[in-house]
GROMACS .gro file of N, CA, C and O in nm:
model
  364
    1MET      N    1  -1.488   1.216   1.889
    1MET     CA    2  -1.353   1.215   1.838
    1MET      C    3  -1.335   1.336   1.747
    1MET      O    4  -1.422   1.371   1.671
    2VAL      N    5  -1.221   1.398   1.754
    2VAL     CA    6  -1.191   1.515   1.674
    2VAL      C    7  -1.100   1.474   1.559
    2VAL      O    8  -0.999   1.408   1.579
    3TYR      N    9  -1.139   1.510   1.439
    3TYR     CA   10  -1.060   1.477   1.322
    3TYR      C   11  -0.990   1.602   1.270
    3TYR      O   12  -1.049   1.710   1.269
    4PRO      N   13  -0.866   1.588   1.225
    4PRO     CA   14  -0.798   1.705   1.168
    4PRO      C   15  -0.861   1.742   1.034
    4PRO      O   16  -0.930   1.661   0.973
    5GLU      N   17  -0.837   1.862   0.992
    5GLU     CA   18  -0.883   1.902   0.860
    5GLU      C   19  -0.815   1.815   0.756
    5GLU      O   20  -0.699   1.778   0.770
    6ILE      N   21  -0.888   1.781   0.651
    6ILE     CA   22  -0.835   1.689   0.551
    6ILE      C   23  -0.704   1.738   0.491
    6ILE      O   24  -0.615   1.659   0.461
    7GLY      N   25  -0.688   1.867   0.478
    7GLY     CA   26  -0.566   1.921   0.420
    7GLY      C   27  -0.442   1.889   0.500
    7GLY      O   28  -0.332   1.882   0.446
    8THR      N   29  -0.457   1.868   0.631
    8THR     CA   30  -0.340   1.836   0.713
    8THR      C   31  -0.305   1.688   0.706
    8THR      O   32  -0.202   1.647   0.757
    9CYS      N   33  -0.391   1.607   0.644
    9CYS     CA   34  -0.366   1.463   0.634
    9CYS      C   35  -0.297   1.424   0.505
    9CYS      O   36  -0.251   1.311   0.490
   10ILE      N   37  -0.292   1.514   0.409
   10ILE     CA   38  -0.233   1.484   0.279
   10ILE      C   39  -0.088   1.530   0.281
   10ILE      O   40  -0.058   1.642   0.319
   11ILE      N   41   0.001   1.441   0.240
   11ILE     CA   42   0.142   1.476   0.239
   11ILE      C   43   0.195   1.475   0.097
   11ILE      O   44   0.138   1.412   0.009
   12GLU      N   45   0.302   1.544   0.076
   12GLU     CA   46   0.367   1.544  -0.054
   12GLU      C   47   0.431   1.408  -0.078
   12GLU      O   48   0.477   1.344   0.017
   13PRO      N   49   0.437   1.363  -0.202
   13PRO     CA   50   0.504   1.235  -0.229
   13PRO      C   51   0.650   1.241  -0.187
   13PRO      O   52   0.716   1.343  -0.202
   14TRP      N   53   0.698   1.130  -0.133
   14TRP     CA   54   0.838   1.122  -0.095
   14TRP      C   55   0.921   1.094  -0.218
   14TRP      O   56   0.874   1.037  -0.315
   15ARG      N   57   1.045   1.129  -0.210
   15ARG     CA   58   1.136   1.103  -0.321
   15ARG      C   59   1.214   0.975  -0.295
   15ARG      O   60   1.255   0.947  -0.183
   16GLU      N   61   1.233   0.901  -0.401
   16GLU     CA   62   1.311   0.777  -0.391
   16GLU      C   63   1.457   0.811  -0.364
   16GLU      O   64   1.514   0.901  -0.425
   17VAL      N   65   1.516   0.739  -0.269
   17VAL     CA   66   1.659   0.751  -0.240
   17VAL      C   67   1.719   0.614  -0.268
   17VAL      O   68   1.691   0.519  -0.194
   18PRO      N   69   1.795   0.600  -0.376
   18PRO     CA   70   1.847   0.468  -0.414
   18PRO      C   71   1.916   0.397  -0.298
   18PRO      O   72   1.998   0.454  -0.227
   19GLY      N   73   1.876   0.270  -0.278
   19GLY     CA   74   1.933   0.188  -0.172
   19GLY      C   75   1.869   0.205  -0.037
   19GLY      O   76   1.885   0.122   0.051
   20LYS      N   77   1.794   0.315  -0.015
   20LYS     CA   78   1.734   0.340   0.115
   20LYS      C   79   1.582   0.337   0.114
   20LYS      O   80   1.520   0.314   0.216
   21THR      N   81   1.522   0.366  -0.002
   21THR     CA   82   1.376   0.368  -0.010
   21THR      C   83   1.331   0.282  -0.127
   21THR      O   84   1.409   0.246  -0.215
   22ASP      N   85   1.201   0.251  -0.128
   22ASP     CA   86   1.146   0.182  -0.244
   22ASP      C   87   1.104   0.286  -0.347
   22ASP      O   88   1.129   0.406  -0.329
   23LYS      N   89   1.040   0.242  -0.453
   23LYS     CA   90   1.005   0.337  -0.560
   23LYS      C   91   0.900   0.439  -0.517
   23LYS      O   92   0.879   0.540  -0.583
   24TYR      N   93   0.832   0.414  -0.404
   24TYR     CA   94   0.733   0.508  -0.351
   24TYR      C   95   0.796   0.609  -0.256
   24TYR      O   96   0.728   0.697  -0.206
   25GLY      N   97   0.925   0.593  -0.227
   25GLY     CA   98   0.992   0.682  -0.132
   25GLY      C   99   0.978   0.637   0.012
   25GLY      O  100   1.016   0.709   0.103
   26ILE      N  101   0.924   0.518   0.034
   26ILE     CA  102   0.907   0.465   0.170
   26ILE      C  103   1.038   0.399   0.212
   26ILE      O  104   1.090   0.313   0.140
   27PRO      N  105   1.093   0.434   0.330
   27PRO     CA  106   1.215   0.368   0.375
   27PRO      C  107   1.198   0.216   0.382
   27PRO      O  108   1.094   0.166   0.427
   28LYS      N  109   1.299   0.145   0.337
   28LYS     CA  110   1.291   0.000   0.328
   28LYS      C  111   1.277  -0.069   0.463
   28LYS      O  112   1.229  -0.182   0.470
   29HIS      N  113   1.317  -0.003   0.572
   29HIS     CA  114   1.309  -0.067   0.703
   29HIS      C  115   1.172  -0.052   0.770
   29HIS      O  116   1.149  -0.108   0.876
   30TRP      N  117   1.078   0.021   0.708
   30TRP     CA  118   0.945   0.036   0.766
   30TRP      C  119   0.865  -0.092   0.743
   30TRP      O  120   0.866  -0.151   0.635
   31LYS      N  121   0.791  -0.136   0.844
   31LYS     CA  122   0.702  -0.252   0.831
   31LYS      C  123   0.587  -0.216   0.737
   31LYS      O  124   0.547  -0.100   0.724
   32ARG      N  125   0.532  -0.318   0.671
   32ARG     CA  126   0.423  -0.300   0.576
   32ARG      C  127   0.301  -0.379   0.621
   32ARG      O  128   0.314  -0.483   0.686
   33ILE      N  129   0.185  -0.333   0.582
   33ILE     CA  130   0.058  -0.400   0.607
   33ILE      C  131  -0.018  -0.403   0.475
   33ILE      O  132  -0.018  -0.305   0.401
   34VAL      N  133  -0.082  -0.516   0.447
   34VAL     CA  134  -0.166  -0.527   0.329
   34VAL      C  135  -0.306  -0.567   0.376
   34VAL      O  136  -0.321  -0.664   0.450
   35ALA      N  137  -0.407  -0.490   0.335
   35ALA     CA  138  -0.546  -0.521   0.368
   35ALA      C  139  -0.620  -0.548   0.239
   35ALA      O  140  -0.593  -0.484   0.137
   36MET      N  141  -0.714  -0.644   0.243
   36MET     CA  142  -0.786  -0.676   0.120
   36MET      C  143  -0.932  -0.702   0.146
   36MET      O  144  -0.972  -0.736   0.255
   37ASP      N  145  -1.010  -0.681   0.040
   37ASP     CA  146  -1.153  -0.712   0.040
   37ASP      C  147  -1.183  -0.771  -0.097
   37ASP      O  148  -1.174  -0.702  -0.198
   38TYR      N  149  -1.212  -0.902  -0.100
   38TYR     CA  150  -1.236  -0.970  -0.227
   38TYR      C  151  -1.381  -0.952  -0.271
   38TYR      O  152  -1.474  -0.960  -0.191
   39GLY      N  153  -1.400  -0.933  -0.400
   39GLY     CA  154  -1.532  -0.927  -0.458
   39GLY      C  155  -1.526  -0.976  -0.602
   39GLY      O  156  -1.424  -0.962  -0.668
   40LEU      N  157  -1.634  -1.036  -0.648
   40LEU     CA  158  -1.638  -1.078  -0.788
   40LEU      C  159  -1.713  -0.972  -0.868
   40LEU      O  160  -1.657  -0.908  -0.956
   41ARG      N  161  -1.839  -0.949  -0.833
   41ARG     CA  162  -1.913  -0.840  -0.899
   41ARG      C  163  -1.867  -0.705  -0.848
   41ARG      O  164  -1.848  -0.611  -0.924
   42ASN      N  165  -1.856  -0.697  -0.716
   42ASN     CA  166  -1.801  -0.575  -0.657
   42ASN      C  167  -1.648  -0.583  -0.667
   42ASN      O  168  -1.592  -0.691  -0.673
   43PRO      N  169  -1.581  -0.470  -0.667
   43PRO     CA  170  -1.436  -0.471  -0.686
   43PRO      C  171  -1.361  -0.544  -0.575
   43PRO      O  172  -1.402  -0.544  -0.460
   44THR      N  173  -1.249  -0.603  -0.613
   44THR     CA  174  -1.151  -0.652  -0.517
   44THR      C  175  -1.055  -0.537  -0.492
   44THR      O  176  -1.012  -0.469  -0.585
   45VAL      N  177  -1.023  -0.517  -0.365
   45VAL     CA  178  -0.936  -0.406  -0.328
   45VAL      C  179  -0.824  -0.458  -0.238
   45VAL      O  180  -0.849  -0.534  -0.145
   46PHE      N  181  -0.702  -0.418  -0.268
   46PHE     CA  182  -0.587  -0.439  -0.181
   46PHE      C  183  -0.530  -0.302  -0.152
   46PHE      O  184  -0.502  -0.225  -0.244
   47ASN      N  185  -0.515  -0.269  -0.025
   47ASN     CA  186  -0.451  -0.144   0.016
   47ASN      C  187  -0.315  -0.178   0.077
   47ASN      O  188  -0.304  -0.271   0.157
   48PHE      N  189  -0.215  -0.103   0.040
   48PHE     CA  190  -0.079  -0.124   0.086
   48PHE      C  191  -0.039  -0.008   0.177
   48PHE      O  192  -0.044   0.108   0.135
   49PHE      N  193   0.000  -0.041   0.300
   49PHE     CA  194   0.034   0.059   0.400
   49PHE      C  195   0.177   0.039   0.449
   49PHE      O  196   0.229  -0.072   0.447
   50ALA      N  197   0.239   0.147   0.494
   50ALA     CA  198   0.369   0.143   0.561
   50ALA      C  199   0.353   0.208   0.697
   50ALA      O  200   0.271   0.300   0.714
   51ILE      N  201   0.429   0.160   0.795
   51ILE     CA  202   0.423   0.214   0.931
   51ILE      C  203   0.549   0.294   0.959
   51ILE      O  204   0.660   0.239   0.954
   52ASP      N  205   0.532   0.423   0.988
   52ASP     CA  206   0.645   0.508   1.027
   52ASP      C  207   0.678   0.477   1.172
   52ASP      O  208   0.599   0.509   1.262
   53PRO      N  209   0.792   0.414   1.201
   53PRO     CA  210   0.821   0.372   1.340
   53PRO      C  211   0.849   0.489   1.433
   53PRO      O  212   0.833   0.476   1.555
   54GLU      N  213   0.889   0.603   1.381
   54GLU     CA  214   0.919   0.718   1.466
   54GLU      C  215   0.794   0.793   1.508
   54GLU      O  216   0.781   0.836   1.622
   55LYS      N  217   0.701   0.810   1.415
   55LYS     CA  218   0.580   0.887   1.444
   55LYS      C  219   0.461   0.799   1.478
   55LYS      O  220   0.359   0.849   1.525
   56GLY      N  221   0.469   0.668   1.449
   56GLY     CA  222   0.357   0.579   1.473
   56GLY      C  223   0.244   0.599   1.374
   56GLY      O  224   0.131   0.557   1.399
   57GLU      N  225   0.272   0.660   1.261
   57GLU     CA  226   0.171   0.685   1.160
   57GLU      C  227   0.165   0.569   1.061
   57GLU      O  228   0.266   0.507   1.030
   58VAL      N  229   0.045   0.543   1.011
   58VAL     CA  230   0.024   0.442   0.908
   58VAL      C  231  -0.008   0.516   0.778
   58VAL      O  232  -0.099   0.598   0.775
   59ILE      N  233   0.069   0.486   0.675
   59ILE     CA  234   0.058   0.561   0.549
   59ILE      C  235   0.014   0.468   0.438
   59ILE      O  236   0.076   0.365   0.413
   60LEU      N  237  -0.096   0.505   0.371
   60LEU     CA  238  -0.142   0.432   0.253
   60LEU      C  239  -0.056   0.478   0.136
   60LEU      O  240  -0.054   0.596   0.103
   61TYR      N  241   0.016   0.383   0.073
   61TYR     CA  242   0.105   0.424  -0.036
   61TYR      C  243   0.069   0.362  -0.170
   61TYR      O  244   0.122   0.404  -0.273
   62ASN      N  245  -0.019   0.263  -0.172
   62ASN     CA  246  -0.059   0.205  -0.300
   62ASN      C  247  -0.193   0.136  -0.284
   62ASN      O  248  -0.230   0.095  -0.173
   63GLU      N  249  -0.266   0.122  -0.395
   63GLU     CA  250  -0.397   0.055  -0.392
   63GLU      C  251  -0.417  -0.021  -0.522
   63GLU      O  252  -0.382   0.027  -0.629
   64TYR      N  253  -0.472  -0.141  -0.508
   64TYR     CA  254  -0.514  -0.222  -0.623
   64TYR      C  255  -0.666  -0.229  -0.615
   64TYR      O  256  -0.722  -0.264  -0.511
   65TYR      N  257  -0.735  -0.196  -0.725
   65TYR     CA  258  -0.881  -0.189  -0.727
   65TYR      C  259  -0.926  -0.244  -0.861
   65TYR      O  260  -0.894  -0.186  -0.966
   66ALA      N  261  -0.997  -0.360  -0.860
   66ALA     CA  262  -1.038  -0.420  -0.987
   66ALA      C  263  -1.165  -0.501  -0.971
   66ALA      O  264  -1.172  -0.591  -0.888
   67PRO      N  265  -1.269  -0.472  -1.050
   67PRO     CA  266  -1.393  -0.550  -1.048
   67PRO      C  267  -1.391  -0.660  -1.155
   67PRO      O  268  -1.308  -0.659  -1.246
   68ASP      N  269  -1.485  -0.753  -1.143
   68ASP     CA  270  -1.514  -0.852  -1.247
   68ASP      C  271  -1.394  -0.938  -1.287
   68ASP      O  272  -1.371  -0.963  -1.405
   69ARG      N  273  -1.316  -0.982  -1.188
   69ARG     CA  274  -1.202  -1.071  -1.217
   69ARG      C  275  -1.207  -1.189  -1.120
   69ARG      O  276  -1.253  -1.177  -1.007
   70THR      N  277  -1.154  -1.300  -1.165
   70THR     CA  278  -1.143  -1.418  -1.080
   70THR      C  279  -1.015  -1.408  -0.996
   70THR      O  280  -0.927  -1.324  -1.023
   71ILE      N  281  -1.003  -1.495  -0.897
   71ILE     CA  282  -0.883  -1.493  -0.812
   71ILE      C  283  -0.756  -1.514  -0.895
   71ILE      O  284  -0.660  -1.439  -0.878
   72PRO      N  285  -0.752  -1.613  -0.987
   72PRO     CA  286  -0.630  -1.627  -1.067
   72PRO      C  287  -0.595  -1.501  -1.147
   72PRO      O  288  -0.477  -1.468  -1.164
   73GLU      N  289  -0.694  -1.428  -1.194
   73GLU     CA  290  -0.667  -1.303  -1.266
   73GLU      C  291  -0.609  -1.197  -1.173
   73GLU      O  292  -0.519  -1.122  -1.212
   74HIS      N  293  -0.660  -1.191  -1.050
   74HIS     CA  294  -0.606  -1.096  -0.953
   74HIS      C  295  -0.461  -1.129  -0.919
   74HIS      O  296  -0.377  -1.040  -0.906
   75VAL      N  297  -0.433  -1.259  -0.903
   75VAL     CA  298  -0.298  -1.301  -0.864
   75VAL      C  299  -0.194  -1.250  -0.963
   75VAL      O  300  -0.087  -1.204  -0.923
   76VAL      N  301  -0.224  -1.256  -1.091
   76VAL     CA  302  -0.131  -1.209  -1.193
   76VAL      C  303  -0.096  -1.062  -1.171
   76VAL      O  304   0.020  -1.021  -1.186
   77GLN      N  305  -0.194  -0.981  -1.133
   77GLN     CA  306  -0.172  -0.838  -1.111
   77GLN      C  307  -0.110  -0.809  -0.974
   77GLN      O  308  -0.031  -0.715  -0.959
   78LEU      N  309  -0.146  -0.889  -0.873
   78LEU     CA  310  -0.102  -0.861  -0.737
   78LEU      C  311   0.038  -0.912  -0.704
   78LEU      O  312   0.108  -0.852  -0.622
   79LYS      N  313   0.080  -1.020  -0.765
   79LYS     CA  314   0.212  -1.076  -0.731
   79LYS      C  315   0.324  -0.973  -0.745
   79LYS      O  316   0.405  -0.959  -0.652
   80PRO      N  317   0.332  -0.898  -0.854
   80PRO     CA  318   0.439  -0.797  -0.862
   80PRO      C  319   0.430  -0.691  -0.752
   80PRO      O  320   0.532  -0.644  -0.702
   81LEU      N  321   0.307  -0.653  -0.713
   81LEU     CA  322   0.291  -0.553  -0.607
   81LEU      C  323   0.337  -0.608  -0.472
   81LEU      O  324   0.399  -0.537  -0.393
   82LEU      N  325   0.305  -0.735  -0.446
   82LEU     CA  326   0.348  -0.797  -0.321
   82LEU      C  327   0.498  -0.822  -0.320
   82LEU      O  328   0.562  -0.812  -0.216
   83ASP      N  329   0.554  -0.852  -0.436
   83ASP     CA  330   0.699  -0.874  -0.445
   83ASP      C  331   0.779  -0.745  -0.419
   83ASP      O  332   0.897  -0.752  -0.388
   84GLU      N  333   0.715  -0.629  -0.432
   84GLU     CA  334   0.783  -0.501  -0.404
   84GLU      C  335   0.810  -0.481  -0.255
   84GLU      O  336   0.896  -0.400  -0.218
   85ILE      N  337   0.737  -0.552  -0.169
   85ILE     CA  338   0.754  -0.537  -0.024
   85ILE      C  339   0.888  -0.600   0.013
   85ILE      O  340   0.911  -0.717  -0.017
   86PRO      N  341   0.977  -0.525   0.080
   86PRO     CA  342   1.106  -0.582   0.117
   86PRO      C  343   1.089  -0.708   0.203
   86PRO      O  344   0.999  -0.716   0.287
   87HIS      N  345   1.176  -0.806   0.180
   87HIS     CA  346   1.169  -0.933   0.252
   87HIS      C  347   1.173  -0.911   0.403
   87HIS      O  348   1.257  -0.836   0.454
   88GLY      N  349   1.079  -0.972   0.473
   88GLY     CA  350   1.073  -0.964   0.618
   88GLY      C  351   1.004  -0.839   0.673
   88GLY      O  352   0.997  -0.821   0.794
   89MET      N  353   0.951  -0.754   0.586
   89MET     CA  354   0.891  -0.628   0.633
   89MET      C  355   0.738  -0.632   0.638
   89MET      O  356   0.676  -0.535   0.678
   90LEU      N  357   0.677  -0.743   0.601
   90LEU     CA  358   0.532  -0.753   0.608
   90LEU      C  359   0.493  -0.784   0.752
   90LEU      O  360   0.532  -0.887   0.808
   91ALA      N  361   0.421  -0.691   0.816
   91ALA     CA  362   0.385  -0.705   0.958
   91ALA      C  363   0.270  -0.804   0.973
   91ALA      O  364   0.191  -0.825   0.888
   0.00000   0.00000   0.00000
């Protein structure tokens, strides 16, 4: 498999457009994916992705990374991040 140079994979941050994008500049109509890996001693990680429907690209736009916390402690931090996902857009 051939991988592009890393420099071609990094994009400039998008600008927020009120009413059309979220605070990350991601259009509100794009589907979202959330992936997680729970750990107690090792960090718990949640990655937040958006899918560009025109290009078929998956874009990582946010990450939660925290070690040494219980599930209830993670929930307090994660709920606001999950609430940012527009209703009906979680794939």
